[in-house]
mmCIF file of C-alpha atoms and ligand atoms in Angstrom:
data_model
loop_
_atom_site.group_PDB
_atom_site.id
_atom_site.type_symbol
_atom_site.label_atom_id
_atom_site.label_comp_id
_atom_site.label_asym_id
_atom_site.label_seq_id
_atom_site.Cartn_x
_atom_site.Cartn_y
_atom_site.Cartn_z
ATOM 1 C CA UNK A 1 -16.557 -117.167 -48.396
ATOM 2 C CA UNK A 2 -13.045 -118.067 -47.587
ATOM 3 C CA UNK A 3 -11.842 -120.756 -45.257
ATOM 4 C CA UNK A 4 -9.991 -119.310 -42.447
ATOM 5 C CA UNK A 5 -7.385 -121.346 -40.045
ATOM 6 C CA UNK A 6 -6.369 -119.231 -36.967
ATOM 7 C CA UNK A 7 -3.243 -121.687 -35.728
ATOM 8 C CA UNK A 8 -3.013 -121.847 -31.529
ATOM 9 C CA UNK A 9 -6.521 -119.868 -32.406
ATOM 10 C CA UNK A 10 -7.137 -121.549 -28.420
ATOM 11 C CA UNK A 11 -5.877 -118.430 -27.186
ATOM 12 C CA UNK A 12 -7.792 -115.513 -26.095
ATOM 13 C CA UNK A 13 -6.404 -113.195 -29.605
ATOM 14 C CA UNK A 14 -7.549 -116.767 -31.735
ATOM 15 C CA UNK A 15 -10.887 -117.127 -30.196
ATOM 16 C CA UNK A 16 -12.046 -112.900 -30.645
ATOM 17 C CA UNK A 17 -10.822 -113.912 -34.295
ATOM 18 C CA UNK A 18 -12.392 -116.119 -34.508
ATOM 19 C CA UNK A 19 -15.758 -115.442 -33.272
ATOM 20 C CA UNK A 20 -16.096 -112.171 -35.630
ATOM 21 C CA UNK A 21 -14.490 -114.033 -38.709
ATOM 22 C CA UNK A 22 -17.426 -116.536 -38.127
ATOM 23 C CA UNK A 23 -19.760 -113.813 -37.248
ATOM 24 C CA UNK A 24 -18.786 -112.273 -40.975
ATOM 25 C CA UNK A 25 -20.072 -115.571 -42.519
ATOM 26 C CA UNK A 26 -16.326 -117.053 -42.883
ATOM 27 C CA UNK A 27 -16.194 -120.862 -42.389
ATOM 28 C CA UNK A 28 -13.415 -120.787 -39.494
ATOM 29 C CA UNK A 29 -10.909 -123.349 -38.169
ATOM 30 C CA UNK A 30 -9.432 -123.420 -35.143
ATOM 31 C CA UNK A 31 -5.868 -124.965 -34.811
ATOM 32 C CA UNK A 32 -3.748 -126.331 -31.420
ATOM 33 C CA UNK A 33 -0.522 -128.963 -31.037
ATOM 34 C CA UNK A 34 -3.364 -130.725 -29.070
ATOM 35 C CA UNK A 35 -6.739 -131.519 -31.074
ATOM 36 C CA UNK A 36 -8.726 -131.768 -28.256
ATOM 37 C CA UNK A 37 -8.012 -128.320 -26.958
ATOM 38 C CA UNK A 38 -9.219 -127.344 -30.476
ATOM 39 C CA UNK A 39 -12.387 -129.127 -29.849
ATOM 40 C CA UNK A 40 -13.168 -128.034 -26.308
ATOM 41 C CA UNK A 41 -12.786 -124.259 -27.965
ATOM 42 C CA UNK A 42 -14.723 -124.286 -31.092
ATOM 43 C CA UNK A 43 -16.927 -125.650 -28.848
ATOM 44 C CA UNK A 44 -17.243 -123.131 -26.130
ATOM 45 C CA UNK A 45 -16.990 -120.733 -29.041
ATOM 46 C CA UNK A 46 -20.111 -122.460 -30.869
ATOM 47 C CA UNK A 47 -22.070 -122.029 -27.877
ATOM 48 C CA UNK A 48 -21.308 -118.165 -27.662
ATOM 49 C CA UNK A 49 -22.186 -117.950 -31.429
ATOM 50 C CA UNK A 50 -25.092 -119.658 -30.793
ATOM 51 C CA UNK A 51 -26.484 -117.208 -27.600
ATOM 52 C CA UNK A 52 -25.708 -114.501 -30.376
ATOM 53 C CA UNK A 53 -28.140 -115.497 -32.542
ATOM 54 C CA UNK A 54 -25.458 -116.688 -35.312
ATOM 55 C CA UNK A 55 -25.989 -120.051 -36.864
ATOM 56 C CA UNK A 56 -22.316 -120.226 -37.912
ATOM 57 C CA UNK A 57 -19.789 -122.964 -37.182
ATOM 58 C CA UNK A 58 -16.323 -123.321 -35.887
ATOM 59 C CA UNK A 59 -14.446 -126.200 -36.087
ATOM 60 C CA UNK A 60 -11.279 -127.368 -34.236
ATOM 61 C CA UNK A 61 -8.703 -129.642 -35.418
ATOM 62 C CA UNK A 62 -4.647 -130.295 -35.286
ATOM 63 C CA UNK A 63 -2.876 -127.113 -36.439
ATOM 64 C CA UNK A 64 -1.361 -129.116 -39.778
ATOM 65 C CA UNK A 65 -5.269 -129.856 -40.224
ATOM 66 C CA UNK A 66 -6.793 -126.791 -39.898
ATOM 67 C CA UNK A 67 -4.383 -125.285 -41.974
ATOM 68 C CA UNK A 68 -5.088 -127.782 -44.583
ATOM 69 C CA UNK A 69 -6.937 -126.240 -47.831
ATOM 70 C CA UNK A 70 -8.061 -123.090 -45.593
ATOM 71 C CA UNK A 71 -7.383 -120.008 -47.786
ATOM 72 C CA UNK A 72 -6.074 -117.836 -45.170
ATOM 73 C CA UNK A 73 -3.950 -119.142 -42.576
ATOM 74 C CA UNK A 74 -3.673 -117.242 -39.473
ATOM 75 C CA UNK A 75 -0.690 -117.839 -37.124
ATOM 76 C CA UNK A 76 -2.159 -116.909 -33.466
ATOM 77 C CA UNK A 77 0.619 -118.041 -31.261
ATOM 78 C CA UNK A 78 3.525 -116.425 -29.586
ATOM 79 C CA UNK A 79 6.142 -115.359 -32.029
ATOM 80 C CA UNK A 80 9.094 -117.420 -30.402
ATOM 81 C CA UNK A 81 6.759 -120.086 -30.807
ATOM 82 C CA UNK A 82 6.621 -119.438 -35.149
ATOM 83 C CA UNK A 83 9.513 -120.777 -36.389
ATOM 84 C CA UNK A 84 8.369 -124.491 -34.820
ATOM 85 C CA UNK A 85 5.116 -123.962 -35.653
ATOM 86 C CA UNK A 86 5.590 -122.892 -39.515
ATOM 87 C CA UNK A 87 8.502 -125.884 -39.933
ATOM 88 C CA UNK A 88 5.976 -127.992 -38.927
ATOM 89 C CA UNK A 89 3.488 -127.024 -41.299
ATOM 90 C CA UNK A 90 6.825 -126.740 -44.192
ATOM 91 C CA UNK A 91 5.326 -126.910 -47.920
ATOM 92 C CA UNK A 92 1.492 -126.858 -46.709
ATOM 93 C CA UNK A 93 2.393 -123.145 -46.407
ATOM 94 C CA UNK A 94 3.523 -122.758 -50.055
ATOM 95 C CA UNK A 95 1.391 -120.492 -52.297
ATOM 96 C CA UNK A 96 -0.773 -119.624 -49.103
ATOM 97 C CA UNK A 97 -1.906 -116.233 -47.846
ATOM 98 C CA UNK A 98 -0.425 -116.482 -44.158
ATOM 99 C CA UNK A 99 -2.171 -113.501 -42.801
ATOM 100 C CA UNK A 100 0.232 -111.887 -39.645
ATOM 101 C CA UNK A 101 -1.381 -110.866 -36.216
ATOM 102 C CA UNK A 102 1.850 -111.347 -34.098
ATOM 103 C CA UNK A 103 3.092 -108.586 -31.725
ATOM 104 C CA UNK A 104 6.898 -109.285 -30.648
ATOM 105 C CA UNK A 105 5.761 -108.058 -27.357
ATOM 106 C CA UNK A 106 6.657 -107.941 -23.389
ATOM 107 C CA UNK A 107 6.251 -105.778 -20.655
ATOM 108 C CA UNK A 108 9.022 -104.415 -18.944
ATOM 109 C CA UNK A 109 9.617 -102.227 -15.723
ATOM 110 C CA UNK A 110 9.254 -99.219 -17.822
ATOM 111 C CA UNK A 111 6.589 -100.266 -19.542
ATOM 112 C CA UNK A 112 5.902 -102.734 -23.349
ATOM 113 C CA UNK A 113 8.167 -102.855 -25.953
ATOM 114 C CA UNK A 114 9.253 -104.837 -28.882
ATOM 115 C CA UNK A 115 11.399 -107.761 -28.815
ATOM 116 C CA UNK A 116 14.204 -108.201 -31.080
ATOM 117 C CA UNK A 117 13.751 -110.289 -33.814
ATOM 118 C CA UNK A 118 15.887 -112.234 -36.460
ATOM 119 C CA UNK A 119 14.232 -109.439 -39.222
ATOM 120 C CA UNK A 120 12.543 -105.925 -38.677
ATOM 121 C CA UNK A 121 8.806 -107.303 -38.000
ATOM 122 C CA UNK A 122 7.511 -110.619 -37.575
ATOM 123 C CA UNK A 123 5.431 -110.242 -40.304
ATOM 124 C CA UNK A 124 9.076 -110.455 -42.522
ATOM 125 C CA UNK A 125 10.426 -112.913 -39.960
ATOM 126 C CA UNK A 126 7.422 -114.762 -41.037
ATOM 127 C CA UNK A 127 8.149 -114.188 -44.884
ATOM 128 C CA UNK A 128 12.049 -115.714 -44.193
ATOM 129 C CA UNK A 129 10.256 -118.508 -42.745
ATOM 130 C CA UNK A 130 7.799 -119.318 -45.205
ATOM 131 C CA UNK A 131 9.357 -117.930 -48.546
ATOM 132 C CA UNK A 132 6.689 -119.058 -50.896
ATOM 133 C CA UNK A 133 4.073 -117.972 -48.927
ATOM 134 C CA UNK A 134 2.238 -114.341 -49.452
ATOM 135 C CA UNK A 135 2.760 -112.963 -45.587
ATOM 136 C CA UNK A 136 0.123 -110.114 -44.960
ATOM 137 C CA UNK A 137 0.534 -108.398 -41.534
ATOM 138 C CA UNK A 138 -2.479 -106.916 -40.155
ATOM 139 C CA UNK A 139 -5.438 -106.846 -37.397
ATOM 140 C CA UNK A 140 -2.158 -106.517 -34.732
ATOM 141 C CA UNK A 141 -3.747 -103.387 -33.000
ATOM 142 C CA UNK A 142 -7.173 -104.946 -32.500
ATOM 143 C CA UNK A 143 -6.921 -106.082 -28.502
ATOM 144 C CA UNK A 144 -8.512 -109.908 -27.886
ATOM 145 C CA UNK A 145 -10.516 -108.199 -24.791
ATOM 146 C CA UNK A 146 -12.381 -106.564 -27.831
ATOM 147 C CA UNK A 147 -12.443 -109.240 -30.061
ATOM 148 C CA UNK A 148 -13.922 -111.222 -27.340
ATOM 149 C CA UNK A 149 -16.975 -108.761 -26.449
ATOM 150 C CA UNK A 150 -19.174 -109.696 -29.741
ATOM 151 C CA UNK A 151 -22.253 -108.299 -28.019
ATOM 152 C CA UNK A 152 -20.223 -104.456 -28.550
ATOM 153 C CA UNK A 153 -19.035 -103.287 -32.384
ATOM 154 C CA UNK A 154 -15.693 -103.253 -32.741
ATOM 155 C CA UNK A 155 -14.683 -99.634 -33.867
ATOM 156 C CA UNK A 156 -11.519 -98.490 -35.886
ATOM 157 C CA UNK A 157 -8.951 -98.967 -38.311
ATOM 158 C CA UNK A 158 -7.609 -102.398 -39.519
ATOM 159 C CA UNK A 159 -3.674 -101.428 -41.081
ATOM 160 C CA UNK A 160 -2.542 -104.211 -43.689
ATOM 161 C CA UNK A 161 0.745 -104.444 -45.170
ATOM 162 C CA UNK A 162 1.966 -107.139 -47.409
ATOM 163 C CA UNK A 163 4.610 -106.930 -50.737
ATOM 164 C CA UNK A 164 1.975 -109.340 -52.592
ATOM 165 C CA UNK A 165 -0.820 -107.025 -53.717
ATOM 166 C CA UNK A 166 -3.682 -109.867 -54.561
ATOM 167 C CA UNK A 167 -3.172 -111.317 -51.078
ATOM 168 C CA UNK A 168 -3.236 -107.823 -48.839
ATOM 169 C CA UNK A 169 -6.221 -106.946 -51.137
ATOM 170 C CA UNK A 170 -7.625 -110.653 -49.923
ATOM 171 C CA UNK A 171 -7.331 -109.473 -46.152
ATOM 172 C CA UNK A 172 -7.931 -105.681 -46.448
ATOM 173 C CA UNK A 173 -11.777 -107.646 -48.094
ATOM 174 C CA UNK A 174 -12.153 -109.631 -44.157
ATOM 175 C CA UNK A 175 -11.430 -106.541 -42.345
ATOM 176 C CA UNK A 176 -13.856 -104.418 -44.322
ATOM 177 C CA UNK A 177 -16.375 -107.448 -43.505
ATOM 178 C CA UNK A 178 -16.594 -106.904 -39.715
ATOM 179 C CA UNK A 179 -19.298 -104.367 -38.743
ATOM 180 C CA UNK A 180 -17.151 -100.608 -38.341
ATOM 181 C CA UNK A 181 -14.079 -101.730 -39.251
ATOM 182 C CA UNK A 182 -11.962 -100.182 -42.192
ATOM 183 C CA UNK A 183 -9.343 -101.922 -43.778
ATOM 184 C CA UNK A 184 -6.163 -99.627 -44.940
ATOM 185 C CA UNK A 185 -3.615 -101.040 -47.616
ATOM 186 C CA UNK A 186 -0.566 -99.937 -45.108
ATOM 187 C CA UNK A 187 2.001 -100.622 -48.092
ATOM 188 C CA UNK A 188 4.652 -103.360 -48.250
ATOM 189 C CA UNK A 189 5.272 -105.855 -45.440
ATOM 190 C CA UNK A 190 8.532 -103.860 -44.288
ATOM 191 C CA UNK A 191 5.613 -101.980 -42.505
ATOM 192 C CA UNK A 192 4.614 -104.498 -40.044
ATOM 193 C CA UNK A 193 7.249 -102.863 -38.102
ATOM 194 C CA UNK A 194 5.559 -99.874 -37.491
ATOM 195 C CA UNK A 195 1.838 -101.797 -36.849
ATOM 196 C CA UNK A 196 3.722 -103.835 -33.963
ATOM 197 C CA UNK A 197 5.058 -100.672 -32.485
ATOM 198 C CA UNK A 198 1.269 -99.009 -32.789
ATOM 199 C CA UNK A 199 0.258 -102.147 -30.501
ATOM 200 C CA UNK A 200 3.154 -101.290 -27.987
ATOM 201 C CA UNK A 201 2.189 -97.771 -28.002
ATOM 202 C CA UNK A 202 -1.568 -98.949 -27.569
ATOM 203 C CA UNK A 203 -0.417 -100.717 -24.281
ATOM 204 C CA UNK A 204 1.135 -98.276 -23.046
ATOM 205 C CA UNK A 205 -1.238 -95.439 -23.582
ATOM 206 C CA UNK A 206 -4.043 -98.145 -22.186
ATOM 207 C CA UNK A 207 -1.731 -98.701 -18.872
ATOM 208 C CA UNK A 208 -1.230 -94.760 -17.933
ATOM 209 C CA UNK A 209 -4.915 -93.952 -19.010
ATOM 210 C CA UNK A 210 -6.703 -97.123 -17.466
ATOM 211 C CA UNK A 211 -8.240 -96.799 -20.995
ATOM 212 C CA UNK A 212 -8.819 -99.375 -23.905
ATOM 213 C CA UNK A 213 -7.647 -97.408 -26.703
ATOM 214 C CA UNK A 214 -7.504 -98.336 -30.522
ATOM 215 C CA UNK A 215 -6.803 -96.439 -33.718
ATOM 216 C CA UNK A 216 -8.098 -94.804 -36.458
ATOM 217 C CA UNK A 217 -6.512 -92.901 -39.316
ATOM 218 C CA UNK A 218 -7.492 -88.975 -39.720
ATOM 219 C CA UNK A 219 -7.180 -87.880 -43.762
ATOM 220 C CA UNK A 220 -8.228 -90.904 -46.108
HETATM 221 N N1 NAP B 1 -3.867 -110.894 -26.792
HETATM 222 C C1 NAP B 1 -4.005 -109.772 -27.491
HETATM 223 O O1 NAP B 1 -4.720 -108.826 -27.086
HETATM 224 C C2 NAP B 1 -3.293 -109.639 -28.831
HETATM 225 C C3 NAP B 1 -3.485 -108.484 -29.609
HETATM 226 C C4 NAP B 1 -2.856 -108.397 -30.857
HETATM 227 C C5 NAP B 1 -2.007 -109.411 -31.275
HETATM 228 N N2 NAP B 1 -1.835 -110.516 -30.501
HETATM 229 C C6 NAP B 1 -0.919 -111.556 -30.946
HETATM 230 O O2 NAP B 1 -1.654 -112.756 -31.143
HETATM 231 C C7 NAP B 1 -0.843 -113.876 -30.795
HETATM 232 C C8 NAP B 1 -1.618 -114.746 -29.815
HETATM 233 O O3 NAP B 1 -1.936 -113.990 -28.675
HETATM 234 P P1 NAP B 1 -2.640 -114.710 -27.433
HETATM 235 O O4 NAP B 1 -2.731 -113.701 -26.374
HETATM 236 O O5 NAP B 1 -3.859 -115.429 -27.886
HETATM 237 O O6 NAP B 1 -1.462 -115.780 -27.067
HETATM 238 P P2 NAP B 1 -1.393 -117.038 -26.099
HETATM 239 O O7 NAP B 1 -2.694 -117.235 -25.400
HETATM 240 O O8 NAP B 1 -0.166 -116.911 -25.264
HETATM 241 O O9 NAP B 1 -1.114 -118.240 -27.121
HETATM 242 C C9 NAP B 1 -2.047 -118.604 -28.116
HETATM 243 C C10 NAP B 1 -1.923 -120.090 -28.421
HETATM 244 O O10 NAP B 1 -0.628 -120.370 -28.960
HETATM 245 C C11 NAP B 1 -0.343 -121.742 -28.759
HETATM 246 N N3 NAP B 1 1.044 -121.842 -28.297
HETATM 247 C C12 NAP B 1 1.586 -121.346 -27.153
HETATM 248 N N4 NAP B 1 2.892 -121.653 -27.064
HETATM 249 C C13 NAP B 1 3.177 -122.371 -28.180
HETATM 250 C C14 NAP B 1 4.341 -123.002 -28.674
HETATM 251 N N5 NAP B 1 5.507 -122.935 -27.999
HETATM 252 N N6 NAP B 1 4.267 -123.663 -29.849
HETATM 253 C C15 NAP B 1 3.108 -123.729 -30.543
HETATM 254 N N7 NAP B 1 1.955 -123.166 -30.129
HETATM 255 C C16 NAP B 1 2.002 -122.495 -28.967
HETATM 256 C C17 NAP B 1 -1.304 -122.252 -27.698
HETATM 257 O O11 NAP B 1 -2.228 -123.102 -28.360
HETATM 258 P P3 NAP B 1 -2.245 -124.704 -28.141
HETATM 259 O O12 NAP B 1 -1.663 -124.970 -26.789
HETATM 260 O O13 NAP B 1 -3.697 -125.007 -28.197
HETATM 261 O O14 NAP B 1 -1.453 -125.268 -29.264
HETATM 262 C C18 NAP B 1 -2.005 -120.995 -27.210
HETATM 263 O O15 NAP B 1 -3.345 -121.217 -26.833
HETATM 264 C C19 NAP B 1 0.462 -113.324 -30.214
HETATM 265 O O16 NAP B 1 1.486 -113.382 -31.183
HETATM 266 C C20 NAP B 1 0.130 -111.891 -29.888
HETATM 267 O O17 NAP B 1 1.253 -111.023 -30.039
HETATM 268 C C21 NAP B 1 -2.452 -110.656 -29.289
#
């Protein structure tokens, strides 16, 4: 199974990941700028894993660690906070599939919408950043509050877009590996654009409706 490092995976979005990677039998690895936050969450995370039933282990390390040798590297952090973090990390990254969850996000008066970005998407903000790496944006519509709640099945469609086929065939493989879940090749990474706005319409359909709403695709 293949070694996955979610990167600031101490947040709420890193942590759901995380649990139902490591649910899905994936060794996971959970990165921070402070190793001990790391730690203290892999092991909260072990203990929930553990009241599940699940004999799997996450471990928690510096981000440049985790990401060491993991096969899928999984930035979970802000996106104003990716150009530091994926400098940092400079040729580690090359040859790697850097799989994309980033929403440029915020809420406004009127409601969320997308920040403007450098390039169309993060997920080719992310490919500028890390040219040698194969960027595959995905799992961006899947809320953490759902990710979290691993005694319900997550339900819907997991989009996936990235312009190197073996890698977006690597991560369309993980999403079809968590229980109800469908992975969808979404086409080249110029996409991601459209997956972050899905999230922003997600938000805002969950605001007016006091619903939790996610998607899935009618007709394939
Ligand atoms: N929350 C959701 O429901 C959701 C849904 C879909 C997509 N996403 C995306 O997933 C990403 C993470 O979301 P989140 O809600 O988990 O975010 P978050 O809690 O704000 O941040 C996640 C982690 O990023 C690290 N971080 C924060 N600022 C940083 C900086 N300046 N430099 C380096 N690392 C920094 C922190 O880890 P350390 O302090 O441990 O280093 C933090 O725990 C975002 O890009 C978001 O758009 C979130």
């Amino acid at each position: 199974m293949e070694t996955i490092a979610l990167l600031g995976g101490t947040g709420p979005e890193g942590q759901g990941l995380a649990l139902r990677f490591a649910l899905a039998g994936h060794p996971v690895r959970i990165g921070s700028r402070d190793p001990q936050r790391a730690e203290q969450a892999a092991t909260t995370l072990n203990h929930r894993l553990r009241a599940a039933g699940s004999s799997a282990a996450i471990s928690g390390g510096l981000n440049r660690s985790a990401a060491e040798g993991a096969d899928i590297i999984c930035p979970v952090v802000p996106h104003r906070a990716l150009p530091a973090l994926l400098a940092e990390l400079g040729a580690a990254l090359d040859g790697r599939v850097l799989l994309d969850v980033t929403v440029p996000i915020s809420r406004g008066a009127d409601g969320f919408g997308l920040d403007s970005l450098p390039s169309g998407s993060t997920g080719e903000w992310i490919q500028q950043l890390a040219p040698r790496a194969s960027v595959v944006s995905g799992f961006k519509n899947l809320s953490a509050n759902e990710l979290l709640a691993i005694d319900h099945p997550l339900d819907g469609d997991v989009l996936l877009c990235g312009d190197d086929a073996a890698a977006r065939d690597r991560c369309l493989a993980l999403a079809n590996r968590l229980p109800n879940l469908r992975g969808i090749d979404a086409g080249p990474l110029r996409n991601s654009r459209f997956l972050e706005a899905i999230t922003a319409l997600l938000l805002n359909l969950n605001r007016r409706h006091r619903a939790t709403t996610s998607i899935r695709i009618l007709g394939l």
